[in-house]
């Protein structure tokens, strides 16, 4: 079983500043478990929280919501399959159960949502208490790959929203971790997948994960021409935006086939302007996608099935003590840092 050693936390105390602090032991309450954190993946929202341009930047904060660990203690009234020593991946949000989206089975859109590492303390610490309901056993999956279940669950939600089926042409705009997860999930479904990104290393990874076509954005190739040739003039049935960039969303709107679906999973506070006539002329379906609804166990299975190749998403690793350097590197090198991992404890 994993030994926690001295208890410590990486605390973001102010913009671009992380301090390593000793922490007191914590005890799980009713329906909670104590998890010894093994690995934490850094995500785009962590970088925004760190650099102070996230709407919820509220210091001091222990960040980290993509993580794996081992059950170290089980609180009272936990029923369910978890046992001491189980390796788990955490589905990092809780919902109120009573607001309109919760009542209609969309807890991912809860009006009172609490995201681990954003609204409450996250995983950049030796141990963390979480509700047992959000801890999912991952069996013999490694601690490293356990951190990928959360970003893959986001991708799986977007793919499920789009209801992708075998044989469809799917265009993925943006090959960060969510775009890569979409490539993996849609290619497994039997779709024909093209990916566009500004960085060649990300396109190479997308091919490794199942894309059949890649195009370097801003390169010599014209995206519209390539898409037209590839789809024999039809356009892709589904376009995913995993960039959140308004110009990219606009291009996805222009490229998607008549009667097609455009799914927006990229995040931004910007506006995007779309020609109204196209909604009706091409009867487009434009979908948003957030977190996931009940798909986390499926995401774990997707990671397990692809355990031999999905690890290539992890590009750098740092110790907990070097959390500030890890966040700084990810902030300064967005193309190279696909998934930066923090090793919190030995496993
Ligand atoms: Zn994330
Ligand atoms: Zn709610």
Coordinates of C-alpha atoms and ligand atoms in Angstrom, one line a residue:
X1 CA 0.0 0.0 0.0
X2 CA 1.1 3.6 -0.7
X3 CA 2.9 5.3 2.2
X4 CA 1.9 9.0 2.5
X5 CA 5.1 10.1 4.3
X6 CA 5.0 13.7 5.7
X7 CA 1.8 15.4 4.8
X8 CA 2.2 18.4 2.6
X9 CA 0.4 20.5 0.1
X10 CA 1.3 22.8 -2.9
X11 CA -0.8 25.9 -2.2
X12 CA -1.3 28.6 -4.8
X13 CA -1.1 31.6 -2.6
X14 CA -1.1 34.4 -5.2
X15 CA -0.8 34.8 -8.9
X16 CA 2.0 32.6 -10.3
X17 CA 3.2 31.7 -6.8
X18 CA 3.0 28.2 -5.2
X19 CA 4.2 27.4 -1.6
X20 CA 4.8 24.0 -0.2
X21 CA 3.2 23.8 3.2
X22 CA 2.9 21.1 5.9
X23 CA -0.7 20.0 6.5
X24 CA -2.6 18.3 9.3
X25 CA -3.9 14.8 9.0
X26 CA -7.5 14.7 7.8
X27 CA -10.3 12.2 8.6
X28 CA -13.1 11.2 6.3
X29 CA -16.6 12.1 7.5
X30 CA -19.9 10.2 6.7
X31 CA -20.0 9.0 3.1
X32 CA -16.4 10.2 2.5
X33 CA -13.1 8.5 1.9
X34 CA -9.5 9.5 2.5
X35 CA -7.3 9.2 -0.6
X36 CA -3.5 9.1 -0.6
X37 CA -2.8 11.0 -3.8
X38 CA -0.4 9.4 -6.3
X39 CA -0.5 11.5 -9.4
X40 CA -2.1 14.7 -10.6
X41 CA -2.4 15.9 -14.2
X42 CA -2.3 19.6 -14.9
X43 CA -5.1 21.0 -17.1
X44 CA -5.7 24.2 -18.9
X45 CA -8.0 25.5 -16.2
X46 CA -5.2 24.8 -13.6
X47 CA -2.9 27.1 -15.7
X48 CA -5.5 29.8 -15.7
X49 CA -6.1 29.5 -12.0
X50 CA -2.3 29.7 -11.5
X51 CA -1.8 32.7 -13.7
X52 CA -4.8 34.6 -12.3
X53 CA -7.0 34.8 -15.4
X54 CA -9.6 32.3 -14.3
X55 CA -13.0 33.7 -13.2
X56 CA -12.8 31.7 -9.9
X57 CA -9.2 32.5 -9.0
X58 CA -9.5 32.7 -5.3
X59 CA -6.3 32.3 -3.3
X60 CA -5.0 30.5 -1.3
X61 CA -6.0 27.4 -3.2
X62 CA -4.8 23.8 -3.5
X63 CA -5.3 23.1 -7.2
X64 CA -5.6 19.8 -9.0
X65 CA -8.6 17.9 -10.2
X66 CA -7.2 15.2 -12.5
X67 CA -5.9 12.6 -10.2
X68 CA -5.3 9.0 -9.1
X69 CA -4.7 7.7 -5.6
X70 CA -5.3 4.9 -3.2
X71 CA -8.1 4.6 -0.6
X72 CA -6.4 5.0 2.8
X73 CA -9.4 5.3 5.0
X74 CA -13.2 4.8 4.6
X75 CA -15.6 7.0 6.6
X76 CA -18.9 5.9 8.1
X77 CA -21.9 5.1 6.0
X78 CA -20.0 4.4 2.8
X79 CA -21.8 1.7 1.0
X80 CA -20.6 0.5 -2.3
X81 CA -17.7 -1.4 -3.7
X82 CA -14.7 0.6 -2.4
X83 CA -12.2 -1.2 -0.2
X84 CA -9.0 -0.1 1.5
X85 CA -6.0 -0.1 -0.8
X86 CA -8.1 0.3 -4.0
X87 CA -6.6 2.5 -6.6
X88 CA -9.1 5.2 -7.7
X89 CA -9.6 8.0 -10.2
X90 CA -11.7 10.9 -9.0
X91 CA -14.7 12.4 -10.9
X92 CA -14.0 15.8 -9.5
X93 CA -17.3 17.5 -9.0
X94 CA -20.3 17.3 -6.7
X95 CA -23.8 18.5 -7.4
X96 CA -26.7 19.6 -5.2
X97 CA -29.4 17.2 -6.4
X98 CA -32.2 19.7 -6.2
X99 CA -31.8 22.4 -8.8
X100 CA -33.4 22.1 -12.3
X101 CA -30.4 20.5 -14.1
X102 CA -29.9 18.1 -11.2
X103 CA -33.6 17.1 -11.2
X104 CA -33.4 16.5 -14.9
X105 CA -30.3 14.3 -14.8
X106 CA -27.8 16.9 -15.8
X107 CA -25.7 17.2 -12.6
X108 CA -22.8 18.4 -14.7
X109 CA -24.7 21.7 -15.2
X110 CA -25.7 22.0 -11.5
X111 CA -26.3 25.6 -10.4
X112 CA -24.4 24.8 -7.1
X113 CA -21.7 22.7 -8.6
X114 CA -18.5 22.3 -6.6
X115 CA -15.4 21.3 -8.5
X116 CA -12.5 19.8 -6.7
X117 CA -9.4 22.0 -7.0
X118 CA -11.5 25.0 -8.0
X119 CA -14.3 25.5 -5.4
X120 CA -12.8 23.2 -2.8
X121 CA -9.3 22.0 -2.1
X122 CA -7.7 19.9 -4.9
X123 CA -5.3 17.1 -5.2
X124 CA -1.9 18.8 -5.1
X125 CA -1.4 17.5 -1.6
X126 CA -0.5 14.2 0.0
X127 CA -3.9 13.2 1.1
X128 CA -7.4 14.4 0.3
X129 CA -10.9 13.6 1.6
X130 CA -13.6 13.3 -1.1
X131 CA -17.1 12.0 -1.2
X132 CA -17.0 8.2 -1.8
X133 CA -19.5 8.6 -4.6
X134 CA -17.0 10.4 -6.8
X135 CA -14.1 7.9 -6.2
X136 CA -14.0 5.2 -9.0
X137 CA -12.0 2.0 -8.6
X138 CA -9.6 1.6 -11.6
X139 CA -8.3 -1.9 -10.8
X140 CA -4.8 -2.5 -12.1
X141 CA -4.6 0.6 -14.2
X142 CA -1.4 2.5 -13.4
X143 CA -1.4 5.7 -11.2
X144 CA -0.1 7.6 -14.3
X145 CA -2.9 6.5 -16.6
X146 CA -5.5 6.9 -13.8
X147 CA -5.0 10.7 -14.1
X148 CA -6.2 10.5 -17.8
X149 CA -9.7 9.2 -16.9
X150 CA -11.0 12.7 -16.1
X151 CA -10.0 14.4 -19.3
X152 CA -11.2 11.4 -21.2
X153 CA -14.5 11.6 -19.5
X154 CA -14.8 15.2 -20.8
X155 CA -14.1 14.0 -24.3
X156 CA -16.5 11.1 -24.0
X157 CA -19.3 13.5 -23.0
X158 CA -18.7 15.6 -26.1
X159 CA -18.7 12.5 -28.3
X160 CA -21.9 11.2 -26.6
X161 CA -23.6 14.6 -27.1
X162 CA -22.8 14.4 -30.8
X163 CA -24.0 10.7 -31.0
X164 CA -21.1 9.8 -33.4
X165 CA -21.6 6.6 -35.3
X166 CA -19.3 4.4 -37.4
X167 CA -18.4 5.6 -40.9
X168 CA -19.0 9.3 -40.1
X169 CA -16.5 11.9 -41.0
X170 CA -15.4 13.7 -37.8
X171 CA -13.3 16.8 -37.7
X172 CA -11.5 17.7 -34.4
X173 CA -10.3 21.3 -34.1
X174 CA -7.6 21.4 -31.5
X175 CA -5.4 18.5 -30.3
X176 CA -4.9 19.2 -26.6
X177 CA -5.8 16.5 -24.2
X178 CA -9.6 16.9 -24.8
X179 CA -9.1 16.8 -28.6
X180 CA -6.9 13.8 -28.2
X181 CA -9.6 12.0 -26.1
X182 CA -12.2 12.8 -28.8
X183 CA -9.9 11.3 -31.4
X184 CA -9.5 8.1 -29.4
X185 CA -13.2 7.8 -28.6
X186 CA -14.5 8.6 -32.1
X187 CA -11.9 6.4 -33.9
X188 CA -12.9 3.5 -31.6
X189 CA -16.5 4.0 -32.7
X190 CA -15.4 3.6 -36.3
X191 CA -15.5 7.2 -37.4
X192 CA -13.0 8.6 -40.0
X193 CA -11.2 11.3 -38.0
X194 CA -9.3 14.4 -39.2
X195 CA -7.5 16.7 -36.7
X196 CA -6.3 20.2 -37.0
X197 CA -3.8 21.9 -34.6
X198 CA -1.0 24.5 -34.6
X199 CA 1.6 22.0 -33.3
X200 CA 3.0 19.1 -35.3
X201 CA 3.9 17.1 -32.2
X202 CA 0.2 17.2 -31.2
X203 CA -0.8 16.0 -34.7
X204 CA 1.7 13.1 -34.4
X205 CA 0.1 12.1 -31.1
X206 CA -3.4 12.3 -32.7
X207 CA -2.3 9.9 -35.4
X208 CA -1.0 7.5 -32.7
X209 CA -4.4 7.7 -31.0
X210 CA -6.4 6.9 -34.2
X211 CA -6.7 10.0 -36.5
X212 CA -6.4 9.1 -40.1
X213 CA -5.9 12.7 -41.4
X214 CA -4.0 15.6 -39.8
X215 CA -3.6 19.2 -40.9
X216 CA -1.2 21.8 -39.5
X217 CA -3.3 24.9 -38.9
X218 CA -1.6 28.0 -40.3
X219 CA 0.6 25.7 -42.6
X220 CA 0.6 25.5 -46.4
X221 CA -2.5 23.3 -46.6
X222 CA -5.9 25.0 -46.8
X223 CA -8.2 23.4 -44.3
X224 CA -11.4 24.0 -46.2
X225 CA -9.9 22.4 -49.4
X226 CA -8.5 19.4 -47.5
X227 CA -11.9 18.8 -45.7
X228 CA -13.8 19.0 -49.0
X229 CA -11.5 16.5 -50.7
X230 CA -11.5 14.2 -47.7
X231 CA -15.3 14.1 -47.4
X232 CA -15.9 14.0 -51.2
X233 CA -17.5 17.4 -51.0
X234 CA -20.0 16.5 -48.3
X235 CA -18.3 18.1 -45.3
X236 CA -17.9 16.4 -41.9
X237 CA -21.0 15.1 -40.2
X238 CA -19.6 16.2 -36.9
X239 CA -17.1 19.0 -36.0
X240 CA -15.7 19.3 -32.5
X241 CA -14.2 22.5 -31.3
X242 CA -11.6 21.8 -28.6
X243 CA -9.9 25.2 -28.8
X244 CA -12.4 27.8 -27.5
X245 CA -11.1 30.2 -30.1
X246 CA -13.8 32.2 -31.8
X247 CA -12.2 32.1 -35.2
X248 CA -11.8 28.3 -35.0
X249 CA -15.5 27.9 -33.9
X250 CA -16.5 30.0 -36.8
X251 CA -14.5 27.8 -39.2
X252 CA -16.0 24.7 -37.7
X253 CA -19.5 26.2 -38.3
X254 CA -18.6 26.9 -41.9
X255 CA -17.1 23.5 -42.5
X256 CA -19.7 21.1 -41.0
X257 CA -22.0 19.3 -43.4
X258 CA -25.5 20.5 -44.0
X259 CA -27.6 18.7 -41.3
X260 CA -24.4 18.2 -39.3
X261 CA -23.5 18.7 -35.6
X262 CA -21.1 21.2 -34.2
X263 CA -20.0 20.5 -30.6
X264 CA -18.2 23.2 -28.6
X265 CA -16.1 21.8 -25.7
X266 CA -13.4 24.5 -25.8
X267 CA -13.5 27.2 -23.1
X268 CA -13.4 30.9 -23.5
X269 CA -15.1 34.1 -22.3
X270 CA -15.1 35.5 -25.9
X271 CA -18.1 36.0 -28.2
X272 CA -18.5 34.3 -31.5
X273 CA -20.5 35.7 -34.4
X274 CA -22.4 33.2 -36.6
X275 CA -24.6 33.9 -39.6
X276 CA -28.2 33.2 -38.6
X277 CA -29.4 32.0 -42.0
X278 CA -27.0 29.1 -41.9
X279 CA -28.8 27.6 -38.8
X280 CA -31.9 27.2 -40.9
X281 CA -30.4 26.8 -44.4
X282 CA -28.3 23.8 -43.3
X283 CA -30.4 22.9 -40.3
X284 CA -27.3 22.7 -38.1
X285 CA -27.3 21.3 -34.5
X286 CA -24.9 23.3 -32.3
X287 CA -24.2 21.6 -29.0
X288 CA -22.3 22.6 -25.8
X289 CA -20.6 20.0 -23.6
X290 CA -19.5 20.2 -20.0
X291 CA -17.9 17.7 -17.7
X292 CA -19.8 14.4 -18.0
X293 CA -23.0 12.8 -16.9
X294 CA -22.6 9.2 -15.7
X295 CA -19.9 8.4 -18.2
X296 CA -16.9 8.2 -15.8
X297 CA -16.9 4.4 -15.6
X298 CA -17.0 4.3 -19.4
X299 CA -14.0 6.7 -19.5
X300 CA -12.1 4.4 -17.2
X301 CA -12.8 1.5 -19.5
X302 CA -11.7 3.5 -22.6
X303 CA -8.4 4.3 -20.9
X304 CA -7.9 0.7 -19.9
X305 CA -8.6 -0.6 -23.5
X306 CA -6.0 1.9 -24.8
X307 CA -3.5 1.5 -21.9
X308 CA -0.7 0.6 -24.4
X309 CA -0.9 3.9 -26.3
X310 CA -2.7 6.6 -24.3
X311 CA 0.3 7.1 -22.0
X312 CA 1.9 9.0 -24.9
X313 CA -0.3 12.0 -23.8
X314 CA 1.9 12.4 -20.7
X315 CA 4.7 14.7 -21.8
X316 CA 6.5 15.9 -18.6
X317 CA 6.6 15.0 -15.0
X318 CA 7.5 16.9 -11.8
X319 CA 7.5 16.3 -8.1
X320 CA 5.0 18.0 -5.8
X321 CA 7.8 20.2 -4.5
X322 CA 8.3 21.5 -8.0
X323 CA 4.6 22.2 -8.6
X324 CA 5.3 25.9 -9.3
X325 CA 7.9 24.9 -12.0
X326 CA 5.4 22.4 -13.5
X327 CA 2.7 25.1 -13.8
X328 CA 5.1 27.6 -15.1
X329 CA 6.4 25.2 -17.8
X330 CA 2.9 24.3 -18.8
X331 CA 2.0 28.0 -19.0
X332 CA 5.0 28.9 -21.1
X333 CA 5.1 25.9 -23.4
X334 CA 1.5 25.1 -24.4
X335 CA 2.5 23.1 -27.5
X336 CA 5.0 20.8 -25.8
X337 CA 3.1 20.4 -22.5
X338 CA 0.2 18.1 -23.6
X339 CA -0.2 16.6 -20.2
X340 CA 2.1 17.5 -17.3
X341 CA 2.1 15.1 -14.4
X342 CA 2.9 15.8 -10.8
X343 CA 4.2 12.8 -8.8
X344 CA 2.7 13.3 -5.4
X345 CA 3.7 10.0 -3.8
X346 CA 5.6 6.8 -4.8
X347 CA 3.6 3.9 -6.1
Ligands
LIG1 ZN1 -9.3 19.5 -16.3
LIG2 ZN1 -27.9 21.0 -8.6

